[in-house]
Coordinates of C-alpha atoms in Angstrom, one line a residue:
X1 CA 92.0 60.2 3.3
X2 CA 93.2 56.6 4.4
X3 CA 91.3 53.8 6.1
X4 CA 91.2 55.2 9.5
X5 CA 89.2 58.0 8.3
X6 CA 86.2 56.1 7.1
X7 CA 84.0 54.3 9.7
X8 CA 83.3 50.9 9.5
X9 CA 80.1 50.0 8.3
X10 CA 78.8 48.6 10.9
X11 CA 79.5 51.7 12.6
X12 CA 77.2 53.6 10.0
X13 CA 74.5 51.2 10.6
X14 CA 74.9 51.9 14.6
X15 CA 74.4 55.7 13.4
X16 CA 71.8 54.9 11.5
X17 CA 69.2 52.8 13.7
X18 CA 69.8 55.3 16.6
X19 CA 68.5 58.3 14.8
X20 CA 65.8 56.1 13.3
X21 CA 64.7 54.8 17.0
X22 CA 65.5 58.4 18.0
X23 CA 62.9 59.5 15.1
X24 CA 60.1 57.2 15.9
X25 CA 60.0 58.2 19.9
X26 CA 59.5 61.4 18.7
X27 CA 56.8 60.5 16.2
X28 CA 55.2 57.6 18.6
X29 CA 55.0 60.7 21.4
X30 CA 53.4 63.2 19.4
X31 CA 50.8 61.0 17.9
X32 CA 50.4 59.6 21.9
X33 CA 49.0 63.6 22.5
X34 CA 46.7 63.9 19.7
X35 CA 43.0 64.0 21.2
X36 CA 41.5 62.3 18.0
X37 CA 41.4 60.4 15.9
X38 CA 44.5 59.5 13.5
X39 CA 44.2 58.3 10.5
X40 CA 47.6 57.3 7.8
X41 CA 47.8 57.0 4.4
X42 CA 50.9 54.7 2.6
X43 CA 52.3 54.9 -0.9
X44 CA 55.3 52.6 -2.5
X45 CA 56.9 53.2 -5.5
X46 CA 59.7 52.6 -7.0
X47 CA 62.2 54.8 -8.8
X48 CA 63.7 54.1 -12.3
X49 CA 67.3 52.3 -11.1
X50 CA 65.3 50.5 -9.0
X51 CA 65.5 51.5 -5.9
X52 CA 62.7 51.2 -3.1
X53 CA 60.5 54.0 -1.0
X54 CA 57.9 54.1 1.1
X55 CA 56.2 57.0 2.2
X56 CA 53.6 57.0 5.3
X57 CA 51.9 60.0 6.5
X58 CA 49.7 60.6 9.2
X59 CA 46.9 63.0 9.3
X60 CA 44.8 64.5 12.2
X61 CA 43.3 67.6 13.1
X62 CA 43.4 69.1 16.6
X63 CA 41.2 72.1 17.0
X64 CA 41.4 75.2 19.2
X65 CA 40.3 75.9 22.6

């Protein structure tokens, strides 16, 4: 491998926030076409190196017609 083969970083982070906006139009659109109501729970921890997370997940419940 040489230096040419590695993107630049700033590169990666262009890769990066694209999927993420790409994810949250996704998620923003499917929760637009819930009927009800939507309700979210959040959790934080942190692992044992030190590293952060957060984890948020939404729950709702669409019936059948």
């Amino acid at each position: 491998l040489s230096d040419r083969d590695i993107p630049h970083r700033t590169k990666i982070r262009q890769e990066i926030m694209s999927r993420a906006e790409t994810a949250e139009a996704r998620v923003r659109n499917r929760l637009a076409m819930v009927p009800g109501k939507v309700s979210f729970t959040f959790d934080s921890w942190t692992s044992d190196p030190g590293d952060p997370f957060l984890s948020v997940t939404a729950h709702y419940i669409i019936t059948a017609p």
